[in-house]
C-alpha atoms as an extended CHARMM CRD file, in Angstrom:
* protein
*
       198  EXT
         1         1  MET       CA             35.8050000000       18.1450000000       24.0100000000  PROA      1               0.0000000000
         2         2  SER       CA             32.7400000000       15.9470000000       23.5370000000  PROA      2               0.0000000000
         3         3  VAL       CA             32.2090000000       13.8910000000       20.4010000000  PROA      3               0.0000000000
         4         4  PRO       CA             28.8570000000       14.4660000000       18.6780000000  PROA      4               0.0000000000
         5         5  GLU       CA             26.4630000000       11.5830000000       19.2260000000  PROA      5               0.0000000000
         6         6  LYS       CA             26.0260000000        9.3950000000       16.1440000000  PROA      6               0.0000000000
         7         7  PRO       CA             22.5680000000        8.2580000000       15.1480000000  PROA      7               0.0000000000
         8         8  ASP       CA             21.8170000000        4.7080000000       16.2450000000  PROA      8               0.0000000000
         9         9  PRO       CA             20.8100000000        2.6210000000       13.1990000000  PROA      9               0.0000000000
        10        10  ASP       CA             18.9380000000        0.2300000000       15.4930000000  PROA      10              0.0000000000
        11        11  LEU       CA             16.8410000000        3.1520000000       16.7280000000  PROA      11              0.0000000000
        12        12  ARG       CA             15.8800000000        3.9810000000       13.1470000000  PROA      12              0.0000000000
        13        13  THR       CA             14.5910000000        0.4420000000       12.6430000000  PROA      13              0.0000000000
        14        14  ARG       CA             12.8770000000        0.4450000000       16.0490000000  PROA      14              0.0000000000
        15        15  LEU       CA             11.0640000000        3.7060000000       15.2760000000  PROA      15              0.0000000000
        16        16  VAL       CA              9.7430000000        2.2940000000       12.0120000000  PROA      16              0.0000000000
        17        17  ASP       CA              8.7750000000       -0.9770000000       13.7290000000  PROA      17              0.0000000000
        18        18  VAL       CA              6.8690000000        0.9630000000       16.3900000000  PROA      18              0.0000000000
        19        19  GLY       CA              5.1620000000        3.0250000000       13.6870000000  PROA      19              0.0000000000
        20        20  VAL       CA              4.1370000000       -0.1090000000       11.7740000000  PROA      20              0.0000000000
        21        21  ASP       CA              2.6430000000       -1.5980000000       14.9460000000  PROA      21              0.0000000000
        22        22  LEU       CA              0.9670000000        1.6700000000       15.8970000000  PROA      22              0.0000000000
        23        23  VAL       CA             -0.6990000000        2.2010000000       12.5140000000  PROA      23              0.0000000000
        24        24  ALA       CA             -1.9390000000       -1.4020000000       12.6330000000  PROA      24              0.0000000000
        25        25  LEU       CA             -3.4490000000       -0.9560000000       16.0920000000  PROA      25              0.0000000000
        26        26  GLU       CA             -4.6930000000        2.6320000000       16.0440000000  PROA      26              0.0000000000
        27        27  GLY       CA             -4.5970000000        3.9480000000       12.4810000000  PROA      27              0.0000000000
        28        28  VAL       CA             -2.9070000000        6.8480000000       10.7400000000  PROA      28              0.0000000000
        29        29  GLY       CA             -4.1040000000        9.4560000000       13.2410000000  PROA      29              0.0000000000
        30        30  ALA       CA             -1.9940000000        7.8820000000       15.9990000000  PROA      30              0.0000000000
        31        31  LEU       CA              1.2850000000        8.3050000000       14.0950000000  PROA      31              0.0000000000
        32        32  THR       CA              2.6980000000       11.3350000000       15.8500000000  PROA      32              0.0000000000
        33        33  LEU       CA              6.4390000000       11.7270000000       16.4280000000  PROA      33              0.0000000000
        34        34  ARG       CA              5.8190000000       12.0860000000       20.1510000000  PROA      34              0.0000000000
        35        35  GLU       CA              3.7650000000        8.8720000000       20.4160000000  PROA      35              0.0000000000
        36        36  ILE       CA              6.2020000000        6.8450000000       18.3090000000  PROA      36              0.0000000000
        37        37  ALA       CA              9.1040000000        8.1060000000       20.4260000000  PROA      37              0.0000000000
        38        38  ARG       CA              7.2340000000        7.3160000000       23.6410000000  PROA      38              0.0000000000
        39        39  ARG       CA              6.4720000000        3.7650000000       22.5380000000  PROA      39              0.0000000000
        40        40  ALA       CA             10.0640000000        3.3130000000       21.3760000000  PROA      40              0.0000000000
        41        41  GLY       CA             11.2510000000        4.4040000000       24.8260000000  PROA      41              0.0000000000
        42        42  VAL       CA             13.1840000000        7.4760000000       23.6850000000  PROA      42              0.0000000000
        43        43  SER       CA             12.8310000000       11.2350000000       24.0920000000  PROA      43              0.0000000000
        44        44  HSD       CA             10.4250000000       12.9730000000       21.7480000000  PROA      44              0.0000000000
        45        45  GLY       CA             13.3760000000       14.6420000000       20.0010000000  PROA      45              0.0000000000
        46        46  ALA       CA             15.2960000000       11.3970000000       19.3650000000  PROA      46              0.0000000000
        47        47  PRO       CA             13.4690000000       10.4490000000       16.1270000000  PROA      47              0.0000000000
        48        48  ARG       CA             14.7070000000       13.6620000000       14.4870000000  PROA      48              0.0000000000
        49        49  ARG       CA             18.2440000000       12.2200000000       14.3510000000  PROA      49              0.0000000000
        50        50  HSD       CA             16.9770000000        9.7430000000       11.7700000000  PROA      50              0.0000000000
        51        51  PHE       CA             13.8630000000       11.4520000000       10.4500000000  PROA      51              0.0000000000
        52        52  PRO       CA             14.2520000000       15.2400000000       10.3390000000  PROA      52              0.0000000000
        53        53  THR       CA             10.5490000000       15.5920000000        9.5460000000  PROA      53              0.0000000000
        54        54  HSD       CA              7.4180000000       13.7540000000       10.5570000000  PROA      54              0.0000000000
        55        55  LEU       CA              6.7170000000       13.1530000000        6.8470000000  PROA      55              0.0000000000
        56        56  GLU       CA              9.9840000000       11.2720000000        6.4640000000  PROA      56              0.0000000000
        57        57  LEU       CA              9.0980000000        8.9090000000        9.2990000000  PROA      57              0.0000000000
        58        58  LEU       CA              5.6230000000        8.3470000000        7.8670000000  PROA      58              0.0000000000
        59        59  SER       CA              7.1790000000        7.6290000000        4.4730000000  PROA      59              0.0000000000
        60        60  ALA       CA              9.5390000000        5.0530000000        5.9930000000  PROA      60              0.0000000000
        61        61  ILE       CA              6.5800000000        3.3580000000        7.6800000000  PROA      61              0.0000000000
        62        62  ALA       CA              4.5820000000        3.3570000000        4.4260000000  PROA      62              0.0000000000
        63        63  ARG       CA              7.5680000000        1.8740000000        2.5870000000  PROA      63              0.0000000000
        64        64  ARG       CA              7.2060000000       -1.2120000000        4.7910000000  PROA      64              0.0000000000
        65        65  GLY       CA              3.6100000000       -1.5420000000        3.6050000000  PROA      65              0.0000000000
        66        66  PHE       CA              4.5670000000       -1.2190000000       -0.0560000000  PROA      66              0.0000000000
        67        67  THR       CA              7.3290000000       -3.7710000000        0.4290000000  PROA      67              0.0000000000
        68        68  GLU       CA              4.8780000000       -6.2420000000        1.9790000000  PROA      68              0.0000000000
        69        69  LEU       CA              2.3490000000       -5.6410000000       -0.7870000000  PROA      69              0.0000000000
        70        70  ALA       CA              5.0680000000       -6.1390000000       -3.4260000000  PROA      70              0.0000000000
        71        71  VAL       CA              6.0110000000       -9.4800000000       -1.8580000000  PROA      71              0.0000000000
        72        72  ARG       CA              2.3580000000      -10.5530000000       -1.9100000000  PROA      72              0.0000000000
        73        73  VAL       CA              1.9790000000       -9.5360000000       -5.5480000000  PROA      73              0.0000000000
        74        74  THR       CA              5.1740000000      -11.3410000000       -6.5630000000  PROA      74              0.0000000000
        75        75  THR       CA              4.0820000000      -14.4730000000       -4.7060000000  PROA      75              0.0000000000
        76        76  THR       CA              0.5810000000      -14.2640000000       -6.1740000000  PROA      76              0.0000000000
        77        77  LEU       CA              1.7980000000      -13.9190000000       -9.7530000000  PROA      77              0.0000000000
        78        78  GLY       CA              4.2400000000      -16.7960000000       -9.2940000000  PROA      78              0.0000000000
        79        79  ASP       CA              6.1060000000      -17.7820000000      -12.4200000000  PROA      79              0.0000000000
        80        80  GLY       CA              3.8300000000      -15.7220000000      -14.6650000000  PROA      80              0.0000000000
        81        81  THR       CA              2.5740000000      -18.7080000000      -16.6660000000  PROA      81              0.0000000000
        82        82  ALA       CA             -1.1030000000      -18.0300000000      -15.9310000000  PROA      82              0.0000000000
        83        83  SER       CA             -2.9700000000      -15.9250000000      -18.4680000000  PROA      83              0.0000000000
        84        84  PRO       CA             -2.7050000000      -12.1470000000      -18.0120000000  PROA      84              0.0000000000
        85        85  ARG       CA             -6.4230000000      -12.0410000000      -17.1670000000  PROA      85              0.0000000000
        86        86  ALA       CA             -6.0020000000      -14.7240000000      -14.4800000000  PROA      86              0.0000000000
        87        87  GLN       CA             -2.9640000000      -12.8840000000      -13.1190000000  PROA      87              0.0000000000
        88        88  LEU       CA             -4.9690000000       -9.6500000000      -12.9260000000  PROA      88              0.0000000000
        89        89  SER       CA             -7.7210000000      -11.4470000000      -11.0610000000  PROA      89              0.0000000000
        90        90  GLU       CA             -5.2400000000      -12.8460000000       -8.5430000000  PROA      90              0.0000000000
        91        91  LEU       CA             -3.4630000000       -9.4840000000       -8.2440000000  PROA      91              0.0000000000
        92        92  GLY       CA             -6.8170000000       -7.8130000000       -7.5500000000  PROA      92              0.0000000000
        93        93  ARG       CA             -7.6380000000      -10.3970000000       -4.8920000000  PROA      93              0.0000000000
        94        94  ALA       CA             -4.2040000000       -9.9740000000       -3.2410000000  PROA      94              0.0000000000
        95        95  TYR       CA             -4.6240000000       -6.1830000000       -3.2840000000  PROA      95              0.0000000000
        96        96  LEU       CA             -8.0870000000       -6.3090000000       -1.7100000000  PROA      96              0.0000000000
        97        97  GLU       CA             -7.0150000000       -8.8490000000        0.9130000000  PROA      97              0.0000000000
        98        98  PHE       CA             -3.9890000000       -6.7270000000        1.8470000000  PROA      98              0.0000000000
        99        99  ALA       CA             -6.1850000000       -3.6310000000        2.1560000000  PROA      99              0.0000000000
       100       100  LEU       CA             -8.7490000000       -5.3920000000        4.3290000000  PROA      100             0.0000000000
       101       101  GLU       CA             -6.1590000000       -7.0850000000        6.5520000000  PROA      101             0.0000000000
       102       102  ASN       CA             -4.0940000000       -3.8860000000        7.0080000000  PROA      102             0.0000000000
       103       103  PRO       CA             -6.5270000000       -0.9510000000        6.9370000000  PROA      103             0.0000000000
       104       104  GLY       CA             -4.2910000000        1.5220000000        8.7880000000  PROA      104             0.0000000000
       105       105  MET       CA             -1.2160000000        0.7760000000        6.7070000000  PROA      105             0.0000000000
       106       106  TYR       CA             -3.2780000000        0.7380000000        3.5210000000  PROA      106             0.0000000000
       107       107  GLU       CA             -4.6450000000        4.1960000000        4.2650000000  PROA      107             0.0000000000
       108       108  LEU       CA             -1.1660000000        5.5460000000        5.0250000000  PROA      108             0.0000000000
       109       109  MET       CA              0.3600000000        4.0760000000        1.8590000000  PROA      109             0.0000000000
       110       110  PHE       CA             -1.9190000000        6.0480000000       -0.4240000000  PROA      110             0.0000000000
       111       111  ARG       CA             -2.0310000000        9.3180000000        1.5270000000  PROA      111             0.0000000000
       112       112  HSD       CA              0.3780000000       11.2300000000       -0.6660000000  PROA      112             0.0000000000
       113       113  ASP       CA             -0.7310000000       14.3590000000        1.1460000000  PROA      113             0.0000000000
       114       114  LEU       CA              1.0620000000       12.9010000000        4.2040000000  PROA      114             0.0000000000
       115       115  LEU       CA              4.0820000000       11.3410000000        2.5420000000  PROA      115             0.0000000000
       116       116  GLU       CA              7.3130000000       12.4690000000        0.9260000000  PROA      116             0.0000000000
       117       117  SER       CA              7.2190000000        9.7410000000       -1.6780000000  PROA      117             0.0000000000
       118       118  GLY       CA             10.2350000000       10.9630000000       -3.6280000000  PROA      118             0.0000000000
       119       119  HSD       CA             12.5220000000       11.8050000000       -0.7390000000  PROA      119             0.0000000000
       120       120  LEU       CA             12.8530000000        8.3250000000        0.7730000000  PROA      120             0.0000000000
       121       121  ARG       CA             12.5680000000        6.5110000000       -2.5440000000  PROA      121             0.0000000000
       122       122  LEU       CA              9.0310000000        5.4460000000       -1.7000000000  PROA      122             0.0000000000
       123       123  ARG       CA              8.1860000000        5.7450000000       -5.3830000000  PROA      123             0.0000000000
       124       124  ASP       CA             10.8220000000        3.1000000000       -6.1010000000  PROA      124             0.0000000000
       125       125  THR       CA              8.5650000000        0.6460000000       -4.2710000000  PROA      125             0.0000000000
       126       126  SER       CA              5.1190000000        1.9490000000       -5.2190000000  PROA      126             0.0000000000
       127       127  LEU       CA              5.4830000000        2.7460000000       -8.9270000000  PROA      127             0.0000000000
       128       128  PRO       CA              6.7600000000       -0.7190000000       -9.9560000000  PROA      128             0.0000000000
       129       129  LEU       CA              3.5660000000       -2.1900000000       -8.4940000000  PROA      129             0.0000000000
       130       130  PHE       CA              1.5450000000        0.0740000000      -10.7440000000  PROA      130             0.0000000000
       131       131  GLY       CA              3.8670000000       -0.9420000000      -13.6020000000  PROA      131             0.0000000000
       132       132  VAL       CA              2.8800000000       -4.5930000000      -13.0700000000  PROA      132             0.0000000000
       133       133  LEU       CA             -0.7730000000       -3.5860000000      -13.3490000000  PROA      133             0.0000000000
       134       134  VAL       CA             -0.1300000000       -1.5620000000      -16.5170000000  PROA      134             0.0000000000
       135       135  ASP       CA              1.7960000000       -4.4440000000      -18.0950000000  PROA      135             0.0000000000
       136       136  LEU       CA             -0.9330000000       -6.9810000000      -17.3890000000  PROA      136             0.0000000000
       137       137  VAL       CA             -3.6920000000       -4.6640000000      -18.6280000000  PROA      137             0.0000000000
       138       138  GLY       CA             -1.6750000000       -4.1100000000      -21.8240000000  PROA      138             0.0000000000
       139       139  ARG       CA             -1.3550000000       -7.8530000000      -22.3180000000  PROA      139             0.0000000000
       140       140  VAL       CA             -5.0990000000       -8.3920000000      -21.8380000000  PROA      140             0.0000000000
       141       141  ARG       CA             -5.9840000000       -5.5240000000      -24.2040000000  PROA      141             0.0000000000
       142       142  PRO       CA             -3.2140000000       -5.4380000000      -26.8130000000  PROA      142             0.0000000000
       143       143  GLY       CA             -3.6620000000       -3.0040000000      -29.6590000000  PROA      143             0.0000000000
       144       144  ASP       CA             -7.2050000000       -1.9290000000      -28.8170000000  PROA      144             0.0000000000
       145       145  GLY       CA             -6.2530000000        1.7400000000      -28.9960000000  PROA      145             0.0000000000
       146       146  ALA       CA             -7.0240000000        2.4330000000      -25.3530000000  PROA      146             0.0000000000
       147       147  ASP       CA             -4.5290000000        4.2560000000      -23.1610000000  PROA      147             0.0000000000
       148       148  THR       CA             -3.2400000000        1.3090000000      -21.1460000000  PROA      148             0.0000000000
       149       149  ARG       CA             -2.0380000000        3.4720000000      -18.2490000000  PROA      149             0.0000000000
       150       150  ALA       CA             -5.4350000000        5.1700000000      -18.0210000000  PROA      150             0.0000000000
       151       151  VAL       CA             -7.2660000000        1.8150000000      -18.0470000000  PROA      151             0.0000000000
       152       152  ALA       CA             -4.8810000000        0.4610000000      -15.3870000000  PROA      152             0.0000000000
       153       153  ALA       CA             -5.3780000000        3.6150000000      -13.2860000000  PROA      153             0.0000000000
       154       154  ALA       CA             -9.1610000000        3.3490000000      -13.5880000000  PROA      154             0.0000000000
       155       155  LEU       CA             -9.0190000000       -0.3280000000      -12.5770000000  PROA      155             0.0000000000
       156       156  TRP       CA             -6.7880000000        0.5280000000       -9.6260000000  PROA      156             0.0000000000
       157       157  ALA       CA             -9.1920000000        3.3120000000       -8.5760000000  PROA      157             0.0000000000
       158       158  ASN       CA            -12.0650000000        0.8240000000       -8.8080000000  PROA      158             0.0000000000
       159       159  LEU       CA            -10.1850000000       -1.7120000000       -6.6440000000  PROA      159             0.0000000000
       160       160  HSD       CA             -9.2960000000        1.0270000000       -4.1730000000  PROA      160             0.0000000000
       161       161  GLY       CA            -12.9480000000        2.0320000000       -3.9560000000  PROA      161             0.0000000000
       162       162  ILE       CA            -14.0060000000       -1.5700000000       -3.3860000000  PROA      162             0.0000000000
       163       163  ALA       CA            -11.4080000000       -1.9310000000       -0.6470000000  PROA      163             0.0000000000
       164       164  GLN       CA            -12.4470000000        1.2990000000        1.0560000000  PROA      164             0.0000000000
       165       165  LEU       CA            -16.1850000000        0.7010000000        0.8820000000  PROA      165             0.0000000000
       166       166  TRP       CA            -15.8130000000       -2.9510000000        1.8500000000  PROA      166             0.0000000000
       167       167  GLY       CA            -13.6760000000       -1.9600000000        4.8230000000  PROA      167             0.0000000000
       168       168  TRP       CA            -16.4140000000        0.4100000000        5.9650000000  PROA      168             0.0000000000
       169       169  GLY       CA            -19.0930000000       -2.2790000000        5.5430000000  PROA      169             0.0000000000
       170       170  SER       CA            -20.9810000000       -0.2800000000        2.9100000000  PROA      170             0.0000000000
       171       171  LEU       CA            -20.7140000000       -2.7510000000        0.0340000000  PROA      171             0.0000000000
       172       172  GLN       CA            -21.8010000000       -5.7230000000        2.1330000000  PROA      172             0.0000000000
       173       173  LEU       CA            -24.9280000000       -3.7820000000        3.0330000000  PROA      173             0.0000000000
       174       174  ALA       CA            -25.5560000000       -2.6610000000       -0.5460000000  PROA      174             0.0000000000
       175       175  THR       CA            -24.9350000000       -6.0310000000       -2.1850000000  PROA      175             0.0000000000
       176       176  GLY       CA            -26.1540000000       -8.3410000000        0.5640000000  PROA      176             0.0000000000
       177       177  THR       CA            -23.0610000000      -10.5130000000        0.2430000000  PROA      177             0.0000000000
       178       178  ALA       CA            -20.0590000000      -11.2640000000        2.4320000000  PROA      178             0.0000000000
       179       179  ASP       CA            -17.7810000000      -12.0530000000       -0.5220000000  PROA      179             0.0000000000
       180       180  PHE       CA            -16.0880000000       -9.3850000000       -2.6240000000  PROA      180             0.0000000000
       181       181  THR       CA            -15.2990000000      -11.8400000000       -5.4650000000  PROA      181             0.0000000000
       182       182  PRO       CA            -18.3230000000      -10.8720000000       -7.6190000000  PROA      182             0.0000000000
       183       183  LEU       CA            -17.3440000000       -7.1960000000       -7.3090000000  PROA      183             0.0000000000
       184       184  LEU       CA            -13.7630000000       -7.9810000000       -8.3080000000  PROA      184             0.0000000000
       185       185  ARG       CA            -14.9900000000       -9.9390000000      -11.3360000000  PROA      185             0.0000000000
       186       186  THR       CA            -17.3450000000       -7.1110000000      -12.3280000000  PROA      186             0.0000000000
       187       187  ALA       CA            -14.5620000000       -4.5190000000      -11.9870000000  PROA      187             0.0000000000
       188       188  LEU       CA            -12.2920000000       -6.5820000000      -14.2250000000  PROA      188             0.0000000000
       189       189  ASP       CA            -15.0770000000       -7.0170000000      -16.8020000000  PROA      189             0.0000000000
       190       190  ALA       CA            -15.8380000000       -3.2900000000      -16.7260000000  PROA      190             0.0000000000
       191       191  HSD       CA            -12.2490000000       -2.2760000000      -17.4530000000  PROA      191             0.0000000000
       192       192  LEU       CA            -11.0220000000       -5.1990000000      -19.5410000000  PROA      192             0.0000000000
       193       193  GLY       CA            -14.1600000000       -6.4370000000      -21.2570000000  PROA      193             0.0000000000
       194       194  PRO       CA            -15.8490000000       -9.7530000000      -20.4740000000  PROA      194             0.0000000000
       195       195  GLU       CA            -13.5970000000      -12.7520000000      -20.1230000000  PROA      195             0.0000000000
       196       196  ASP       CA            -13.5730000000      -15.0750000000      -23.1480000000  PROA      196             0.0000000000
       197       197  GLY       CA            -16.2660000000      -17.7140000000      -22.9700000000  PROA      197             0.0000000000
       198       198  ARG       CA            -18.6400000000      -15.7410000000      -20.7530000000  PROA      198             0.0000000000
């Protein structure tokens, strides 16, 4: 009697590693189970031992992106002694730099139509990042009566739009600049009010 084959935990990691490399090189459209399996050197059915659905594998790949972004945000915010406004500015810069340096991963991370964000605890990585944004916005605008989550979401949407349009080259053409810093500053002013002393 044969013993059922156990899933290889190293294969799970290898599949995600291959997916991370593939999305970096060729974008979200290249992330098929068959192509990931081929590049990992296994049969096209092998990934199903670890990832019963394509969505689960994509979610595991996206989790790597959220983890990297979380590390960048934590490093950027440091010990938290800078003013909330300064922290938001640095968080915005880190977010935009991550998006521009990792366009394929960035696209995947926010494609909730492609991901099972609850199944693989992807939300456990993504929602705390939004929580940091909400907290900082609340500290910049305490007691002004605005819905802090809505302001944070609008700021995030603005940053996402900057990242997307900058990545496509549209904003450089429209603004005639090669530096997104003025756009970041304007987005912060639009959602938080002008910085004191300006």
